[in-house]
PDB file of C-alpha atoms in Angstrom:
ATOM      1  CA  ALA A   1       6.434  -3.011  16.168  1.00 71.00           C
ATOM      2  CA  GLN A   2       7.975  -3.150  12.032  1.00 77.00           C
ATOM      3  CA  SER A   3       9.592   0.058  10.568  1.00 86.00           C
ATOM      4  CA  VAL A   4      10.167  -0.363   6.662  1.00 92.00           C
ATOM      5  CA  THR A   5      13.058   2.655   5.402  1.00 95.00           C
ATOM      6  CA  GLN A   6      13.233   3.691   1.730  1.00 95.00           C
ATOM      7  CA  LEU A   7      16.232   6.317   1.603  1.00 90.00           C
ATOM      8  CA  ASP A   8      15.877   8.230  -1.729  1.00 94.00           C
ATOM      9  CA  SER A   9      12.067   9.785  -2.001  1.00 93.00           C
ATOM     10  CA  GLN A  10      12.812  10.779  -5.411  1.00 95.00           C
ATOM     11  CA  VAL A  11      15.042   8.690  -8.662  1.00 97.00           C
ATOM     12  CA  PRO A  12      15.911   9.666 -11.726  1.00 96.00           C
ATOM     13  CA  VAL A  13      17.405   7.324 -13.804  1.00 97.00           C
ATOM     14  CA  PHE A  14      18.164   7.259 -18.149  1.00 96.00           C
ATOM     15  CA  GLU A  15      15.027   4.960 -20.851  1.00 96.00           C
ATOM     16  CA  GLU A  16      17.195   1.468 -20.753  1.00 96.00           C
ATOM     17  CA  ALA A  17      19.656   2.350 -18.263  1.00 97.00           C
ATOM     18  CA  PRO A  18      19.502  -0.241 -14.708  1.00 97.00           C
ATOM     19  CA  VAL A  19      18.054   1.078 -11.132  1.00 97.00           C
ATOM     20  CA  GLU A  20      18.286  -0.274  -8.059  1.00 97.00           C
ATOM     21  CA  LEU A  21      15.303   0.860  -5.574  1.00 98.00           C
ATOM     22  CA  ARG A  22      16.443   1.144  -1.360  1.00 97.00           C
ATOM     23  CA  CYS A  23      14.254  -0.718   0.583  1.00 97.00           C
ATOM     24  CA  ASN A  24      15.605  -1.244   4.846  1.00 96.00           C
ATOM     25  CA  TYR A  25      13.720  -3.092   7.341  1.00 93.00           C
ATOM     26  CA  SER A  26      13.473  -3.350  11.719  1.00 88.00           C
ATOM     27  CA  SER A  27      14.980  -6.244  12.293  1.00 68.00           C
ATOM     28  CA  SER A  28      12.862  -9.122  13.617  1.00 67.00           C
ATOM     29  CA  VAL A  29      12.642 -12.619  13.353  1.00 73.00           C
ATOM     30  CA  SER A  30      11.106 -13.769  10.305  1.00 80.00           C
ATOM     31  CA  VAL A  31       9.517 -10.996   7.945  1.00 85.00           C
ATOM     32  CA  TYR A  32       7.215 -10.447   4.442  1.00 88.00           C
ATOM     33  CA  LEU A  33       8.615  -8.662   2.108  1.00 91.00           C
ATOM     34  CA  PHE A  34       6.638  -6.866  -0.213  1.00 92.00           C
ATOM     35  CA  TRP A  35       7.139  -4.002  -3.448  1.00 95.00           C
ATOM     36  CA  TYR A  36       4.469  -2.367  -4.483  1.00 95.00           C
ATOM     37  CA  VAL A  37       3.528  -0.960  -7.681  1.00 95.00           C
ATOM     38  CA  GLN A  38       1.609   2.539  -8.510  1.00 93.00           C
ATOM     39  CA  TYR A  39       1.278   3.818 -11.907  1.00 93.00           C
ATOM     40  CA  PRO A  40       0.077   7.680 -11.469  1.00 88.00           C
ATOM     41  CA  ASN A  41      -3.588   8.064 -11.013  1.00 84.00           C
ATOM     42  CA  GLN A  42      -4.359   4.359  -9.629  1.00 87.00           C
ATOM     43  CA  GLY A  43      -3.986   2.438  -6.880  1.00 88.00           C
ATOM     44  CA  LEU A  44      -1.201   0.316  -5.817  1.00 91.00           C
ATOM     45  CA  GLN A  45      -0.409  -3.184  -7.234  1.00 91.00           C
ATOM     46  CA  LEU A  46       1.752  -5.198  -6.279  1.00 91.00           C
ATOM     47  CA  LEU A  47       4.701  -6.121  -7.933  1.00 94.00           C
ATOM     48  CA  LEU A  48       6.655  -9.006  -6.374  1.00 93.00           C
ATOM     49  CA  LYS A  49       7.005 -10.596  -2.470  1.00 91.00           C
ATOM     50  CA  TYR A  50       9.005 -12.356  -0.585  1.00 90.00           C
ATOM     51  CA  LEU A  51       7.543 -15.278   2.345  1.00 86.00           C
ATOM     52  CA  SER A  52      10.705 -17.632   2.243  1.00 83.00           C
ATOM     53  CA  GLY A  53      13.629 -19.415   0.430  1.00 85.00           C
ATOM     54  CA  SER A  54      15.567 -18.188  -2.165  1.00 87.00           C
ATOM     55  CA  THR A  55      16.219 -15.617  -1.286  1.00 90.00           C
ATOM     56  CA  LEU A  56      15.393 -13.780  -4.994  1.00 95.00           C
ATOM     57  CA  VAL A  57      13.008 -12.620  -5.794  1.00 94.00           C
ATOM     58  CA  LYS A  58      11.068 -12.045  -9.453  1.00 95.00           C
ATOM     59  CA  GLY A  59       8.193 -10.268 -10.245  1.00 93.00           C
ATOM     60  CA  ILE A  60       6.375  -8.882 -12.727  1.00 91.00           C
ATOM     61  CA  ASN A  61       7.808  -6.362 -15.453  1.00 92.00           C
ATOM     62  CA  GLY A  62      11.175  -7.636 -15.252  1.00 95.00           C
ATOM     63  CA  PHE A  63      11.932  -5.910 -11.344  1.00 97.00           C
ATOM     64  CA  GLU A  64      13.564  -9.010  -8.990  1.00 97.00           C
ATOM     65  CA  ALA A  65      14.625  -8.369  -5.323  1.00 97.00           C
ATOM     66  CA  GLU A  66      16.499  -9.705  -3.020  1.00 95.00           C
ATOM     67  CA  PHE A  67      16.352 -10.573   0.475  1.00 94.00           C
ATOM     68  CA  ASN A  68      19.588  -9.385   2.687  1.00 93.00           C
ATOM     69  CA  LYS A  69      18.772 -11.104   6.436  1.00 90.00           C
ATOM     70  CA  SER A  70      22.236  -9.455   7.936  1.00 90.00           C
ATOM     71  CA  GLN A  71      21.618  -6.026   5.585  1.00 91.00           C
ATOM     72  CA  THR A  72      17.828  -6.415   6.688  1.00 93.00           C
ATOM     73  CA  SER A  73      17.887  -4.549   3.513  1.00 95.00           C
ATOM     74  CA  PHE A  74      14.801  -6.364   0.444  1.00 96.00           C
ATOM     75  CA  HIS A  75      16.683  -3.682  -2.569  1.00 97.00           C
ATOM     76  CA  LEU A  76      14.602  -4.032  -6.324  1.00 98.00           C
ATOM     77  CA  ARG A  77      16.181  -3.876  -9.661  1.00 98.00           C
ATOM     78  CA  LYS A  78      15.741  -4.108 -12.783  1.00 97.00           C
ATOM     79  CA  PRO A  79      18.573  -4.133 -15.335  1.00 97.00           C
ATOM     80  CA  SER A  80      16.815  -1.489 -18.486  1.00 97.00           C
ATOM     81  CA  VAL A  81      14.181   0.244 -17.826  1.00 97.00           C
ATOM     82  CA  HIS A  82      11.374   1.826 -19.923  1.00 96.00           C
ATOM     83  CA  ILE A  83       9.103   5.013 -20.339  1.00 95.00           C
ATOM     84  CA  SER A  84       6.320   2.506 -18.999  1.00 95.00           C
ATOM     85  CA  ASP A  85       8.631   2.294 -15.405  1.00 96.00           C
ATOM     86  CA  THR A  86       7.603   5.557 -14.770  1.00 96.00           C
ATOM     87  CA  ALA A  87       5.726   5.151 -11.284  1.00 96.00           C
ATOM     88  CA  GLU A  88       5.729   5.437  -7.314  1.00 95.00           C
ATOM     89  CA  TYR A  89       7.077   2.249  -5.610  1.00 97.00           C
ATOM     90  CA  PHE A  90       6.600   1.246  -2.139  1.00 95.00           C
ATOM     91  CA  CYS A  91       8.013  -1.409   0.395  1.00 95.00           C
ATOM     92  CA  ALA A  92       6.067  -2.575   2.475  1.00 92.00           C
ATOM     93  CA  VAL A  93       6.830  -5.248   5.707  1.00 88.00           C
ATOM     94  CA  SER A  94       5.078  -6.837   7.915  1.00 83.00           C
ATOM     95  CA  ASP A  95       5.345 -10.063  10.544  1.00 76.00           C
ATOM     96  CA  PRO A  96       4.231 -13.297   9.336  1.00 73.00           C
ATOM     97  CA  TYR A  97       2.728 -14.048  13.105  1.00 73.00           C
ATOM     98  CA  ARG A  98       0.861 -11.393  13.394  1.00 68.00           C
ATOM     99  CA  ASP A  99      -2.649 -11.194  11.329  1.00 57.00           C
ATOM    100  CA  ASP A 100      -3.105  -7.877  11.653  1.00 61.00           C
ATOM    101  CA  LYS A 101      -1.220  -5.068   9.058  1.00 74.00           C
ATOM    102  CA  ILE A 102       0.946  -4.865   6.775  1.00 81.00           C
ATOM    103  CA  ILE A 103       3.538  -1.397   6.514  1.00 85.00           C
ATOM    104  CA  PHE A 104       4.231   0.654   3.934  1.00 90.00           C
ATOM    105  CA  GLY A 105       7.286   3.106   3.634  1.00 92.00           C
ATOM    106  CA  LYS A 106       7.019   6.446   2.214  1.00 92.00           C
ATOM    107  CA  GLY A 107       7.485   5.416  -1.051  1.00 94.00           C
ATOM    108  CA  THR A 108      10.660   6.250  -3.799  1.00 96.00           C
ATOM    109  CA  ARG A 109       9.421   7.824  -7.525  1.00 95.00           C
ATOM    110  CA  LEU A 110      10.527   6.346 -10.196  1.00 97.00           C
ATOM    111  CA  HIS A 111      11.507   9.552 -12.776  1.00 95.00           C
ATOM    112  CA  ILE A 112      12.605   8.061 -16.353  1.00 95.00           C
ATOM    113  CA  LEU A 113      14.424  10.731 -18.478  1.00 91.00           C
ATOM    114  CA  PRO A 114      14.635  10.301 -22.057  1.00 87.00           C
TER     115      PRO A 114
ATOM    116  CA  ASN B   1     -15.401  -9.248 -12.126  1.00 64.00           C
ATOM    117  CA  ALA B   2     -15.009  -6.323 -10.663  1.00 75.00           C
ATOM    118  CA  GLY B   3     -11.687  -5.632  -7.927  1.00 90.00           C
ATOM    119  CA  VAL B   4     -11.570  -3.817  -5.358  1.00 94.00           C
ATOM    120  CA  THR B   5     -14.447  -0.583  -5.896  1.00 95.00           C
ATOM    121  CA  GLN B   6     -14.629   3.084  -4.264  1.00 96.00           C
ATOM    122  CA  THR B   7     -16.754   4.810  -4.989  1.00 95.00           C
ATOM    123  CA  PRO B   8     -16.791   8.634  -4.863  1.00 96.00           C
ATOM    124  CA  LYS B   9     -13.055   8.894  -7.061  1.00 94.00           C
ATOM    125  CA  PHE B  10     -13.816  12.523  -6.237  1.00 95.00           C
ATOM    126  CA  GLN B  11     -14.872  14.925  -3.822  1.00 95.00           C
ATOM    127  CA  VAL B  12     -15.267  18.040  -1.851  1.00 96.00           C
ATOM    128  CA  LEU B  13     -16.637  18.754   1.382  1.00 96.00           C
ATOM    129  CA  LYS B  14     -16.505  22.406   4.031  1.00 97.00           C
ATOM    130  CA  THR B  15     -15.103  21.748   7.443  1.00 97.00           C
ATOM    131  CA  GLY B  16     -17.249  19.970  10.025  1.00 97.00           C
ATOM    132  CA  GLN B  17     -19.708  17.981   6.888  1.00 97.00           C
ATOM    133  CA  SER B  18     -19.835  14.746   7.403  1.00 96.00           C
ATOM    134  CA  MET B  19     -19.535  12.492   4.295  1.00 95.00           C
ATOM    135  CA  THR B  20     -19.048   8.385   3.914  1.00 97.00           C
ATOM    136  CA  LEU B  21     -16.788   7.220   1.468  1.00 97.00           C
ATOM    137  CA  GLN B  22     -17.771   4.127  -0.160  1.00 97.00           C
ATOM    138  CA  CYS B  23     -15.294   0.366  -0.720  1.00 97.00           C
ATOM    139  CA  ALA B  24     -16.842  -3.141  -2.193  1.00 97.00           C
ATOM    140  CA  GLN B  25     -14.783  -6.037  -3.222  1.00 95.00           C
ATOM    141  CA  ASP B  26     -16.250  -8.594  -4.943  1.00 94.00           C
ATOM    142  CA  MET B  27     -14.010 -11.440  -4.810  1.00 90.00           C
ATOM    143  CA  ASN B  28     -15.234 -12.980  -1.168  1.00 89.00           C
ATOM    144  CA  HIS B  29     -12.259 -11.179   0.557  1.00 89.00           C
ATOM    145  CA  GLU B  30     -12.538 -11.316   4.322  1.00 88.00           C
ATOM    146  CA  TYR B  31      -9.549  -9.112   5.143  1.00 88.00           C
ATOM    147  CA  MET B  32     -10.668  -5.437   4.107  1.00 91.00           C
ATOM    148  CA  SER B  33      -8.509  -2.061   4.929  1.00 93.00           C
ATOM    149  CA  TRP B  34      -8.329   1.609   4.497  1.00 95.00           C
ATOM    150  CA  TYR B  35      -5.526   4.279   4.277  1.00 95.00           C
ATOM    151  CA  ARG B  36      -4.646   6.803   3.827  1.00 96.00           C
ATOM    152  CA  GLN B  37      -1.844   8.413   1.549  1.00 93.00           C
ATOM    153  CA  ASP B  38      -0.622  11.918   1.673  1.00 92.00           C
ATOM    154  CA  PRO B  39       2.531  13.354   0.051  1.00 85.00           C
ATOM    155  CA  GLY B  40       6.123  12.213   1.036  1.00 82.00           C
ATOM    156  CA  MET B  41       4.542   9.968   3.598  1.00 85.00           C
ATOM    157  CA  GLY B  42       3.248   6.983   1.740  1.00 86.00           C
ATOM    158  CA  LEU B  43       0.257   4.858   2.524  1.00 90.00           C
ATOM    159  CA  ARG B  44      -1.354   5.553   6.104  1.00 91.00           C
ATOM    160  CA  LEU B  45      -3.972   2.974   7.509  1.00 90.00           C
ATOM    161  CA  ILE B  46      -6.781   4.267   9.586  1.00 95.00           C
ATOM    162  CA  HIS B  47      -8.888   1.541  10.412  1.00 95.00           C
ATOM    163  CA  TYR B  48      -8.633  -2.317   9.189  1.00 91.00           C
ATOM    164  CA  SER B  49     -10.670  -5.552   9.290  1.00 91.00           C
ATOM    165  CA  VAL B  50     -10.688  -9.290   9.140  1.00 86.00           C
ATOM    166  CA  GLY B  51     -13.991 -10.544   8.492  1.00 88.00           C
ATOM    167  CA  ALA B  52     -17.333  -9.136   9.616  1.00 92.00           C
ATOM    168  CA  GLY B  53     -18.331  -7.150  12.024  1.00 94.00           C
ATOM    169  CA  ILE B  54     -14.558  -7.240  13.125  1.00 93.00           C
ATOM    170  CA  THR B  55     -13.272  -4.284  12.899  1.00 94.00           C
ATOM    171  CA  ASP B  56      -9.681  -2.498  14.629  1.00 92.00           C
ATOM    172  CA  GLN B  57      -7.822   0.965  14.676  1.00 93.00           C
ATOM    173  CA  GLY B  58      -4.896   1.174  12.699  1.00 89.00           C
ATOM    174  CA  GLU B  59      -2.692   3.740  12.733  1.00 88.00           C
ATOM    175  CA  VAL B  60      -4.014   6.900  12.240  1.00 94.00           C
ATOM    176  CA  PRO B  61      -8.113   7.077  12.975  1.00 96.00           C
ATOM    177  CA  ASN B  62      -8.611  10.060  14.556  1.00 95.00           C
ATOM    178  CA  GLY B  63     -11.299  11.262  12.875  1.00 96.00           C
ATOM    179  CA  TYR B  64     -13.281   8.523  10.808  1.00 97.00           C
ATOM    180  CA  ASN B  65     -14.990   4.678  11.791  1.00 97.00           C
ATOM    181  CA  VAL B  66     -15.558   2.533  10.186  1.00 97.00           C
ATOM    182  CA  SER B  67     -18.256  -1.064  10.491  1.00 96.00           C
ATOM    183  CA  ARG B  68     -17.817  -4.008   8.163  1.00 96.00           C
ATOM    184  CA  SER B  69     -21.996  -5.778   8.799  1.00 96.00           C
ATOM    185  CA  THR B  70     -20.882  -7.120   5.511  1.00 96.00           C
ATOM    186  CA  THR B  71     -17.899  -9.374   3.969  1.00 94.00           C
ATOM    187  CA  GLU B  72     -17.894  -6.772   0.774  1.00 96.00           C
ATOM    188  CA  ASP B  73     -18.306  -3.742   2.103  1.00 97.00           C
ATOM    189  CA  PHE B  74     -16.255  -1.648   3.962  1.00 98.00           C
ATOM    190  CA  PRO B  75     -17.430   2.067   4.283  1.00 98.00           C
ATOM    191  CA  LEU B  76     -15.322   5.359   5.896  1.00 98.00           C
ATOM    192  CA  ARG B  77     -17.306   7.228   7.278  1.00 97.00           C
ATOM    193  CA  LEU B  78     -16.236  10.920   8.247  1.00 96.00           C
ATOM    194  CA  LEU B  79     -17.053  12.336  11.211  1.00 92.00           C
ATOM    195  CA  SER B  80     -17.097  15.812  10.828  1.00 96.00           C
ATOM    196  CA  ALA B  81     -14.729  16.621   8.278  1.00 96.00           C
ATOM    197  CA  ALA B  82     -11.317  19.398   8.832  1.00 97.00           C
ATOM    198  CA  PRO B  83      -9.538  20.836   6.520  1.00 97.00           C
ATOM    199  CA  SER B  84      -6.151  17.637   7.538  1.00 96.00           C
ATOM    200  CA  GLN B  85      -8.444  15.136   6.494  1.00 97.00           C
ATOM    201  CA  THR B  86      -7.328  16.460   2.456  1.00 97.00           C
ATOM    202  CA  SER B  87      -5.730  12.931   1.048  1.00 97.00           C
ATOM    203  CA  VAL B  88      -6.150  10.694  -0.923  1.00 95.00           C
ATOM    204  CA  TYR B  89      -7.813   7.900   0.770  1.00 97.00           C
ATOM    205  CA  PHE B  90      -6.622   3.577  -0.754  1.00 95.00           C
ATOM    206  CA  CYS B  91      -9.257   0.864   0.092  1.00 96.00           C
ATOM    207  CA  ALA B  92      -7.335  -2.514  -0.216  1.00 93.00           C
ATOM    208  CA  SER B  93      -8.572  -6.005   0.926  1.00 91.00           C
ATOM    209  CA  SER B  94      -6.822  -9.041   0.692  1.00 86.00           C
ATOM    210  CA  THR B  95      -8.716 -13.146   1.550  1.00 77.00           C
ATOM    211  CA  ASP B  96      -8.217 -13.768   4.941  1.00 58.00           C
ATOM    212  CA  ARG B  97      -5.027 -11.952   6.562  1.00 55.00           C
ATOM    213  CA  ALA B  98      -2.479  -8.975   5.838  1.00 48.00           C
ATOM    214  CA  SER B  99       0.496 -10.393   7.087  1.00 49.00           C
ATOM    215  CA  SER B 100       0.085 -14.140   5.625  1.00 50.00           C
ATOM    216  CA  LYS B 101       0.389 -14.783   1.861  1.00 52.00           C
ATOM    217  CA  ASN B 102      -2.055 -13.515   1.116  1.00 63.00           C
ATOM    218  CA  ILE B 103      -1.899 -10.055  -1.401  1.00 78.00           C
ATOM    219  CA  GLN B 104      -3.274  -7.356  -1.396  1.00 84.00           C
ATOM    220  CA  TYR B 105      -5.855  -6.216  -3.658  1.00 89.00           C
ATOM    221  CA  PHE B 106      -6.635  -1.938  -4.239  1.00 92.00           C
ATOM    222  CA  GLY B 107      -8.959   0.270  -5.038  1.00 94.00           C
ATOM    223  CA  ALA B 108      -8.797   3.257  -7.347  1.00 92.00           C
ATOM    224  CA  GLY B 109      -8.334   5.335  -4.625  1.00 94.00           C
ATOM    225  CA  THR B 110     -11.169   9.118  -3.634  1.00 96.00           C
ATOM    226  CA  ARG B 111      -8.921  12.227  -3.167  1.00 95.00           C
ATOM    227  CA  LEU B 112     -10.903  13.878  -0.321  1.00 97.00           C
ATOM    228  CA  SER B 113     -10.334  17.746  -0.252  1.00 96.00           C
ATOM    229  CA  VAL B 114     -11.755  19.543   2.979  1.00 96.00           C
ATOM    230  CA  LEU B 115     -12.240  23.394   2.431  1.00 95.00           C
TER     231      LEU B 115
END
């Protein structure tokens, strides 16, 4: 079964500094990978997704992620964070050959420091 | 186009009470699912449905029932509430299959407290 690990439960970073949120998934022949963001008191919304093709995926709000098959990672990055990026970020994985579910990581809370 | 609508937003129950969390979507999505979110646990899948009349269990189905009589609605029933079911519940929908290229759209959540 697929699984996903987010190594950091919380990440503090100063405003305008770069950030990387780490995500590793269990190895499989093929995967679909996702990053979702949850702003305070809201539901989740999709930031970006990797299905196939280019390993560098660009999403909304200046975020990007790189799919690394050899390291089974899909880390999320942003070159300069803003206070409005304060949120919880979830990495998720699914199996393209099964039509049942997406597996979510436990989340990383991003704290932006002034 | 309202997206995914969950009601109620907040609910307090006593142990042993039953209730139904409502979820409706107006995007004609085939796939719908229920998650619970607990601190440090991420989102855990309770039940899902790939179309009207079809439901299946997720990771944590015990204590919950679902049905899917229409494409639009996917209610989650708590049969006899327990304090362990205190959580935030999210409903999500996507166009046909969760593991395909389709995006999941989430409702705003229902915060449930069981005393």
